[in-house]
Structures are given as structure tokens and as C-alpha cells.
mmCIF file of C-alpha atoms in Angstrom:
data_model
loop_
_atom_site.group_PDB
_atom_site.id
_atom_site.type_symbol
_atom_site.label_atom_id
_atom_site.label_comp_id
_atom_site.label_asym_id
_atom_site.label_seq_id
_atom_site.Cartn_x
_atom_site.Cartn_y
_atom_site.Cartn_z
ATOM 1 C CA UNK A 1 0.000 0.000 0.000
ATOM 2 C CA UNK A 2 1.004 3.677 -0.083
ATOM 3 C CA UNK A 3 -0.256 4.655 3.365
ATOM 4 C CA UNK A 4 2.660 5.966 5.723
ATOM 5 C CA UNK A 5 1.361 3.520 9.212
ATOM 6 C CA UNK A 6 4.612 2.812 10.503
ATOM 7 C CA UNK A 7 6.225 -0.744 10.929
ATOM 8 C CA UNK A 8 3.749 -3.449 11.560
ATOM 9 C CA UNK A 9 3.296 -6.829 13.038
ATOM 10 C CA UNK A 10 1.482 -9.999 13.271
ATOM 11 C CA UNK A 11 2.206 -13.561 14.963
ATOM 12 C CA UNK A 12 2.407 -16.789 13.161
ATOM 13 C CA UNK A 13 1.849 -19.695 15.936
ATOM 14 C CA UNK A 14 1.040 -23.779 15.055
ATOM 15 C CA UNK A 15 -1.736 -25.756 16.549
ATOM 16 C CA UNK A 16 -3.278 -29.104 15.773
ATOM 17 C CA UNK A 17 -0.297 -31.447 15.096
ATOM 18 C CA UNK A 18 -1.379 -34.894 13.620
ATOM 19 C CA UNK A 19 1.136 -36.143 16.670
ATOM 20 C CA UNK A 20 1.305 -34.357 19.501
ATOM 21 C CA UNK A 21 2.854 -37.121 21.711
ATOM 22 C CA UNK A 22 5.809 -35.845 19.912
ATOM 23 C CA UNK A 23 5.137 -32.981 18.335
ATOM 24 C CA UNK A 24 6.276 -29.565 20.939
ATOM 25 C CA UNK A 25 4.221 -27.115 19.085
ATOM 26 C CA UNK A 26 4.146 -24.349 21.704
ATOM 27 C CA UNK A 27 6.421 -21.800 20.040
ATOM 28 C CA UNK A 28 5.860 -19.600 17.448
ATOM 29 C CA UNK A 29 6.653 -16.355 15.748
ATOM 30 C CA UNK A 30 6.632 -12.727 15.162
ATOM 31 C CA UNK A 31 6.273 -11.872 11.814
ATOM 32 C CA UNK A 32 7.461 -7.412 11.470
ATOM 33 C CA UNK A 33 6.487 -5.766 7.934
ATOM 34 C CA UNK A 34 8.827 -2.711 7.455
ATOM 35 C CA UNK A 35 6.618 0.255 6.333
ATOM 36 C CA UNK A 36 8.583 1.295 3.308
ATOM 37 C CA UNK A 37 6.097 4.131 2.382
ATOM 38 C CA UNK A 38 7.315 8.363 2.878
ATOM 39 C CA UNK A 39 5.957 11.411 3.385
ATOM 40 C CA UNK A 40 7.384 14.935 3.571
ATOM 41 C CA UNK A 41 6.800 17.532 6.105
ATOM 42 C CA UNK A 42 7.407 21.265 5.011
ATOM 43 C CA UNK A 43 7.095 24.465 7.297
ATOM 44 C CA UNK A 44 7.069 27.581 4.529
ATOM 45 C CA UNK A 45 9.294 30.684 5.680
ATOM 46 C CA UNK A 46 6.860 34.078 6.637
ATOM 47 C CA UNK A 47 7.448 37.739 7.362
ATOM 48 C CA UNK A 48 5.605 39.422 10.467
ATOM 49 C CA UNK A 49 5.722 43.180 11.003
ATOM 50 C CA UNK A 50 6.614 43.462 14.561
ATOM 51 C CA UNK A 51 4.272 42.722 17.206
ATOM 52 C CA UNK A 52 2.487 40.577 15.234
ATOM 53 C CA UNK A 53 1.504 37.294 15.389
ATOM 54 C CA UNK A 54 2.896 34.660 12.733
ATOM 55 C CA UNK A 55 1.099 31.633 11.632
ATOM 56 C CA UNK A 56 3.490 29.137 10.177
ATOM 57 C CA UNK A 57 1.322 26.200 8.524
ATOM 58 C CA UNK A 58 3.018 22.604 8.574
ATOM 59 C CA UNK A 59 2.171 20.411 5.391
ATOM 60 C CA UNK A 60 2.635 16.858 4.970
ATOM 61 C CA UNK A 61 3.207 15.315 1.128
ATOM 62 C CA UNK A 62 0.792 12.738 2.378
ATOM 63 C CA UNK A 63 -1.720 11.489 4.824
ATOM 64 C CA UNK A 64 -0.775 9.106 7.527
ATOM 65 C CA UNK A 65 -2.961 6.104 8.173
ATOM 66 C CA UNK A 66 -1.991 6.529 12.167
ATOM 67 C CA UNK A 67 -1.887 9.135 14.327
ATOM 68 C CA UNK A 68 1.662 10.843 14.640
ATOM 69 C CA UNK A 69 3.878 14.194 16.359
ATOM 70 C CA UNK A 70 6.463 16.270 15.962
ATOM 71 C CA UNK A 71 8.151 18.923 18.082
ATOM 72 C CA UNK A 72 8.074 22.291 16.452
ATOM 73 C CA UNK A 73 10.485 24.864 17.854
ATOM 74 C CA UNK A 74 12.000 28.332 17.599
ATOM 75 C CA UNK A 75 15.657 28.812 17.658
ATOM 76 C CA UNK A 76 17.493 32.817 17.929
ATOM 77 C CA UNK A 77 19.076 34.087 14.610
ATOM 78 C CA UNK A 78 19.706 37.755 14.693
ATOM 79 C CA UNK A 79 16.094 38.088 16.825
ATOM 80 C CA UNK A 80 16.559 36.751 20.300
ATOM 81 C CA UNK A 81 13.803 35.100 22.450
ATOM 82 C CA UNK A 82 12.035 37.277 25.217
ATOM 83 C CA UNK A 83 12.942 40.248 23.675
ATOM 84 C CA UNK A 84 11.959 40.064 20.226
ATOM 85 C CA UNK A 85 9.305 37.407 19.572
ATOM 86 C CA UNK A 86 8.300 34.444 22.277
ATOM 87 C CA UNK A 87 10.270 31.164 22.335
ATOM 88 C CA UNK A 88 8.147 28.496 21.332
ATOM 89 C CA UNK A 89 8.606 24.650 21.890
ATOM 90 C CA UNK A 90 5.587 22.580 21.370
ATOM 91 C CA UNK A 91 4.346 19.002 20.637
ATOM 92 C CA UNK A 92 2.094 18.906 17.535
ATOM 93 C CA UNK A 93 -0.872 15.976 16.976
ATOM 94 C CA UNK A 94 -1.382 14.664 13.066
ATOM 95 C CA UNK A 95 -4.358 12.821 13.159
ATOM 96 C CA UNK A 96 -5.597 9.729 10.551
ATOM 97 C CA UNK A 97 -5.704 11.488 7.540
ATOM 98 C CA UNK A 98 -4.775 15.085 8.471
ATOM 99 C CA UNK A 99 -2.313 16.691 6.032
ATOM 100 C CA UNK A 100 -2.149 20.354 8.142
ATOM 101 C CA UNK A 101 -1.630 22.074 11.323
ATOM 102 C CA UNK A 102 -0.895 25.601 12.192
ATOM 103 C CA UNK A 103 1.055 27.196 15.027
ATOM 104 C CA UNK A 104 0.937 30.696 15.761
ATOM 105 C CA UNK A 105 4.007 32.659 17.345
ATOM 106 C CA UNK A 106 4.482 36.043 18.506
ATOM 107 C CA UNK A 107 6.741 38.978 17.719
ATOM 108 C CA UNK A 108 7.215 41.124 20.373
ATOM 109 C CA UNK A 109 6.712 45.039 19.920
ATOM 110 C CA UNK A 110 9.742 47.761 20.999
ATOM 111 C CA UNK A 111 10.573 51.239 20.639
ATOM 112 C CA UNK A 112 14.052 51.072 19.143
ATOM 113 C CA UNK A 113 15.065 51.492 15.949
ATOM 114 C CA UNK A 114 16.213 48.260 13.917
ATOM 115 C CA UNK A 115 17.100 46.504 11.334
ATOM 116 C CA UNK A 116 14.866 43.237 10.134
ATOM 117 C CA UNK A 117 15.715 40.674 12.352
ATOM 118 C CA UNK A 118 14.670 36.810 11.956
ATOM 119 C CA UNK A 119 14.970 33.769 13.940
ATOM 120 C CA UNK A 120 13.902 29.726 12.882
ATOM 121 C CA UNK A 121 11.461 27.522 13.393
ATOM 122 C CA UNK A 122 12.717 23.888 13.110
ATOM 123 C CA UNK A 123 11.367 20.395 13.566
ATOM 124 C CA UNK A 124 12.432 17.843 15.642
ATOM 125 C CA UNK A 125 10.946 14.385 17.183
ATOM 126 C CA UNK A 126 9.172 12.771 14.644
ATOM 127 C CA UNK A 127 7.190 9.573 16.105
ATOM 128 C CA UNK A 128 6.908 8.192 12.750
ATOM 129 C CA UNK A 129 10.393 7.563 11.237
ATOM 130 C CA UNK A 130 9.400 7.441 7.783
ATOM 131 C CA UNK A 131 8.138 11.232 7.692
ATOM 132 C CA UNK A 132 11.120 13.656 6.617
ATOM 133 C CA UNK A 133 11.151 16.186 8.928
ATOM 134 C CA UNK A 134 14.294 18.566 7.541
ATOM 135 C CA UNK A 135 12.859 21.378 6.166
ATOM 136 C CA UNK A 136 12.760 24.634 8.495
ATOM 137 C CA UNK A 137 11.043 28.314 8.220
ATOM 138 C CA UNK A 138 13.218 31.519 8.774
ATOM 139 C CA UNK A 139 10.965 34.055 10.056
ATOM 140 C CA UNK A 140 11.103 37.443 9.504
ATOM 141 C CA UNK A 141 10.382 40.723 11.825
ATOM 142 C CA UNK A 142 9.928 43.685 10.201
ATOM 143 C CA UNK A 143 11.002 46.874 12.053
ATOM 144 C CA UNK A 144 8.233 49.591 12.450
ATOM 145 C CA UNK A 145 9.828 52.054 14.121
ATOM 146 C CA UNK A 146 11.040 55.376 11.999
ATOM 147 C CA UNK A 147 14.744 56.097 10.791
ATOM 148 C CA UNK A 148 16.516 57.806 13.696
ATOM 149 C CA UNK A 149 18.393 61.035 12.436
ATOM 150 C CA UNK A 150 21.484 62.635 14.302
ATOM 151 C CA UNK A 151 22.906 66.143 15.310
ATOM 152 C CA UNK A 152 25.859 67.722 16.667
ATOM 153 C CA UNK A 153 25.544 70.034 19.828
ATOM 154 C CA UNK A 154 26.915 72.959 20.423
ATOM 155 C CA UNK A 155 26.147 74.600 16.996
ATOM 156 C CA UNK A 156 28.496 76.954 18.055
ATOM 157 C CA UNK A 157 30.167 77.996 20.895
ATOM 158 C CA UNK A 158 32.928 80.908 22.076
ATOM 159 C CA UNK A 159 35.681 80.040 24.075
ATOM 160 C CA UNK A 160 38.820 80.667 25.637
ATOM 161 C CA UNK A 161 42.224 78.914 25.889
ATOM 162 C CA UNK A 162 42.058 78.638 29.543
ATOM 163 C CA UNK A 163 38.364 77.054 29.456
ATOM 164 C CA UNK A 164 40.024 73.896 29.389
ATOM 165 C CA UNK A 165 37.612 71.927 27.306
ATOM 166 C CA UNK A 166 34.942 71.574 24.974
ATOM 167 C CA UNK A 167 32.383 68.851 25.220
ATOM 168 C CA UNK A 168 30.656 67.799 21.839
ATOM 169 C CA UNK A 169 27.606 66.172 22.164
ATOM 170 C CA UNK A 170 26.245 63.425 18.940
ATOM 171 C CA UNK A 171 22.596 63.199 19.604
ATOM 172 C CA UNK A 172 19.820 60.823 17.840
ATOM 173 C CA UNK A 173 16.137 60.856 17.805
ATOM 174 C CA UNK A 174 15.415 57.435 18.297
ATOM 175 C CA UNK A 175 17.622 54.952 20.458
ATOM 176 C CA UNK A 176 18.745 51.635 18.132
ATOM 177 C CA UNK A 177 19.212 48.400 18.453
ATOM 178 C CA UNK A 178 23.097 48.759 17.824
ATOM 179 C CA UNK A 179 25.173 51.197 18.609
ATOM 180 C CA UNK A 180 25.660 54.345 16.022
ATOM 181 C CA UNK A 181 28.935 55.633 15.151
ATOM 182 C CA UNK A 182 28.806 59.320 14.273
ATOM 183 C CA UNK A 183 32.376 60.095 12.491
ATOM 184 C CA UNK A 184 34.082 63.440 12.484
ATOM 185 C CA UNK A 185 35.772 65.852 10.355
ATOM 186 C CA UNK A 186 37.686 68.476 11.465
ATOM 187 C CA UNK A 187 38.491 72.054 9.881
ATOM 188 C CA UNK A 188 39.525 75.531 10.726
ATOM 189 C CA UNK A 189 42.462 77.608 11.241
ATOM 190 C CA UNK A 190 42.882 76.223 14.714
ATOM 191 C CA UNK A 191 45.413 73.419 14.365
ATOM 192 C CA UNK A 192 45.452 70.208 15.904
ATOM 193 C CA UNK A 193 48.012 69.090 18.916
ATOM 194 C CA UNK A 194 49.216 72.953 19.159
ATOM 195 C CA UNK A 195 45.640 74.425 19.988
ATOM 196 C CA UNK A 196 43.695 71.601 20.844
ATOM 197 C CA UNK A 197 43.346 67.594 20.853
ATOM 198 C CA UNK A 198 40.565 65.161 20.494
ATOM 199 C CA UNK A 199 41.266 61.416 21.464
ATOM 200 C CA UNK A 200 38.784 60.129 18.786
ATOM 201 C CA UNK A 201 37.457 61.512 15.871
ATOM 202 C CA UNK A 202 34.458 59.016 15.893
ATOM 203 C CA UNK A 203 31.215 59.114 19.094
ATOM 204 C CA UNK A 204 29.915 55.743 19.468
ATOM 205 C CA UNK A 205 25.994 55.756 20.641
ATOM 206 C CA UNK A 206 25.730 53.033 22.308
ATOM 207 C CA UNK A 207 22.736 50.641 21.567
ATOM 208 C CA UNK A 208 19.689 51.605 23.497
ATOM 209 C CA UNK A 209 21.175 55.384 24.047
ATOM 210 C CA UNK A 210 19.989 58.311 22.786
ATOM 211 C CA UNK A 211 23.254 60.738 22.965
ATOM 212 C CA UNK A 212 27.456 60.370 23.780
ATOM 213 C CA UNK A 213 29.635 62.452 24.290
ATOM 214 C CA UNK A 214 33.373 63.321 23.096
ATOM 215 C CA UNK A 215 35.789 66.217 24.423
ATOM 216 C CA UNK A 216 37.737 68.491 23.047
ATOM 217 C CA UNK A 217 40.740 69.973 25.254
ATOM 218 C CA UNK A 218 41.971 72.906 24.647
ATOM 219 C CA UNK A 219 46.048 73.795 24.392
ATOM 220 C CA UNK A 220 46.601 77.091 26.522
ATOM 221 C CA UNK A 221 49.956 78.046 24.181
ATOM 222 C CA UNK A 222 51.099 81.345 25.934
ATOM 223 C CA UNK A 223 51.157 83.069 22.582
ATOM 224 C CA UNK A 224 49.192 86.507 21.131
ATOM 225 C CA UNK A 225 47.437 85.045 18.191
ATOM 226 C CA UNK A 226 44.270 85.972 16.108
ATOM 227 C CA UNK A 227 40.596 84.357 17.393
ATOM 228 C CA UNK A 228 41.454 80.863 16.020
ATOM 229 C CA UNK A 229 38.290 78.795 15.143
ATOM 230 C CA UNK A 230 37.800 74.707 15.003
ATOM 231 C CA UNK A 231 34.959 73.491 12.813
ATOM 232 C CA UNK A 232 33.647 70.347 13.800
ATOM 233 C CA UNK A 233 31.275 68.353 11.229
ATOM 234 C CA UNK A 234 29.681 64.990 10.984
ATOM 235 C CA UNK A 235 31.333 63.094 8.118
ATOM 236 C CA UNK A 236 28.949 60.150 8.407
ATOM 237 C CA UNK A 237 27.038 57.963 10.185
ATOM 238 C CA UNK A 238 26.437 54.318 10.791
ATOM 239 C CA UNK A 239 24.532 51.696 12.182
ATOM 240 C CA UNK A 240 21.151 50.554 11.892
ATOM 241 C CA UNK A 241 20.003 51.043 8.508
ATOM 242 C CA UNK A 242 18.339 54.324 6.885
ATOM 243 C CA UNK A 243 20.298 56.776 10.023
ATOM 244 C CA UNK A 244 21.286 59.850 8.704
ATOM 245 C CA UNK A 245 22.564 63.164 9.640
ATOM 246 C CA UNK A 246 20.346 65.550 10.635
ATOM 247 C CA UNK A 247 20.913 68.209 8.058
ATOM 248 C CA UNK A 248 24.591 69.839 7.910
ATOM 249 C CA UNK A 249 26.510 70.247 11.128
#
């Protein structure tokens, strides 16, 4: 037959011998037909905007003639459990004849800015060796928050050589999901090492933050000179995808 029912057995046993003064007929024996019949089981992948619900459908290439489960699962990729959909583990029933089940998993909502993330759904455990159960679904989450854009603070600002320092501050309207590196150029007739320094020429916003910081120190040199001036501008920015610079700095 073409039915997928798993291995099967039936006992062969002897009665009625013509002798049985002589005849010991009291064993007999187990007779196990290997189910050679296969079926398929495929889990399609899905996009979910987030906080969502997905509902991943599990097909089968053909209908068991005995009940049967599998474990359906979720496993992290660049989503993580808990924080951006719900970890899911769960034992699902085929019935005689049933070719499809559902199971529904949830992304979890957030307020940072991100890229798409995904994570798997895999299946394990199949009672009924003759079902392959290989495939897997990537899920998608689809960010929903709005492109965070980012300034430089002061605009300007008029100081002295004795002030000591000057504290630039790289601020974004949205906090990410990674951190956002705001690079630096530097202009002016002010020159570096002789009338000021800056240890970095890059502010990392860390993921989750909304601002950093990055100092510049100013050189007291003891000399009469003209009102020098530093120009400090963003050069670019990176991170998650679609941040920009807020206008020209």
C-alpha cells in the first residue's frame, strides 16, 4: 500500500499437530512488515511586522494512516527570544488522515530602531520515522519604528584657551538596536596638537542610548594670536540602517 502507518506486526503460531505425543508445538513467531512508504513535512518561511503574530502552517506530502507528532520549535538568529518574539517549543498531533496544522508565534513590539531581524522555526521528534522532517522556516520581523536622524551640539560655541575643554555632544532621535557611530571631520584655522586635541574623531551611541559624548581639550599656548576657530562636522554615520545626519553640522 502507499499509506505511511509505521512498521507493523502480526504472529504466526502452530496448533493441531497430527502427533502431539511428539510434536512440541508451543512456540511460534513474530512476523514485522517494514513500512517502506514516505511522506514529507514542510514548514514555509513568513514575514511578520513586529508585534504581530505569525502563523506558520506545517504540510505533509501525504496522509498518515496513524496518528503521529512532531516537536516544532523556535531557535534565535539575529532576533533573540524574550525580547523580540516568544520562544516556542511545542508538541504537535497529526491525526488519521490530516495533512495540516498551524502554530501561531508572537513577535514582540519595541521602541528602538532596527534593522529586520529573523529567527527559525525547526522540527524535531518525529514519532513516525518514515516522515522527513528537515525542512525549516526563517521568520522574519519587520522593524516599524522610523529612521533615527542625528545632530551635533553645540552649533556653536565661544571660548577661551584657559576654558580647558569643549564637550561635543552626537545626539539621535530614536535609540537603536546597535550602537551608532557618528564620524568626524575636522576644519579651521585652529590646528590640531598645538591648539587643541581630540582622542577620537568618531562618538559611538551606544545601543539603546539616545546621545554620547566626546571632548575636546583645549592647548593654553602662551602666545598673542588671532581668534582661532575649530569646525567640527559629521562626516557620516552608521549603524542601523536608513540613520542619517540631521541636516549639515
Amino acid at each position: 500500500d502507499t499509506s505511511i502507518e509505521g512498521d507493523e506486526s502480526f504472529t504466526v503460531s502452530m496448533s493441531n499437530p497430527s502427533n502431539s505425543e511428539v510434536l512440541d508445538i508451543s512456540d511460534n513467531a513474530t512476523v514485522t512488515i517494514t513500512d517502506d512508504d514516505t511522506a514529507t513535512l514542510t514548514i514555509a518561511d513568513q514575514t511578520v511586522n513586529e508585534g504581530d503574530n505569525v502563523t506558520l502552517t506545517l504540510s505533509l506530502s501525504s496522509a498518515p494512516a496513524l496518528p503521529w507528532t512532531v516537536v516544532v520549535s523556535t531557535v534565535n538568529g539575529s532576533a533573540t527570544a524574550g525580547s523580540d518574539y516568544t520562544s516556542f517549543s511545542e508538541t504537535v498531533s497529526f491525526g488519521y488522515g490530516v495533512t495540516t496544522k498551524t502554530v501561531s508565534i508572537g513577535s514582540l513590539e519595541d521602541s528602538l530602531a532596527e534593522d529586520n531581524e529573523t529567527f527559525w522555526v525547526r522540527l524535531d521528534n518525529s514519532s513516525v520515522s518514515s516522515v522527513n522532517i528537515t525542512d525549516n522556516a526563517t521568520v522574519t520581523i519587520t522593524d516599524d519604528e522610523a529612521r533615527p536622524s542625528v545632530s551635533l551640539s553645540p552649533s556653536t560655541s565661544m571660548v577661551s584657551e584657559g576654558d580647558g575643554t569643549l564637550t561635543l555632544t552626537a545626539t539621535q532621535s530614536l535609540a537603536t538596536g546597535t550602537a551608532t557611530v557618528v564620524n568626524l571631520s575636522i576644519s579651521g584655522n585652529a590646528s590640531l596638537s598645538s591648539d587643541y586635541t581630540i582622542p577620537s574623531l568618531a562618538i559611538t551611541i551606544p545601543a539603546g542610548s539616545l546621545s554620547e559624548n566626546a571632548t575636546i581639550t583645549l592647548v593654553d599656548d602662551n602666545v598673542s594670536e588671532w581668534t582661532e576657530m575649530i569646525v567640527v562636522d559629521i562626516d557620516n554615520v552608521s549603524g542601523v540602517s536608513g540613520v542619517s545626519e540631521n541636516g549639515t553640522q
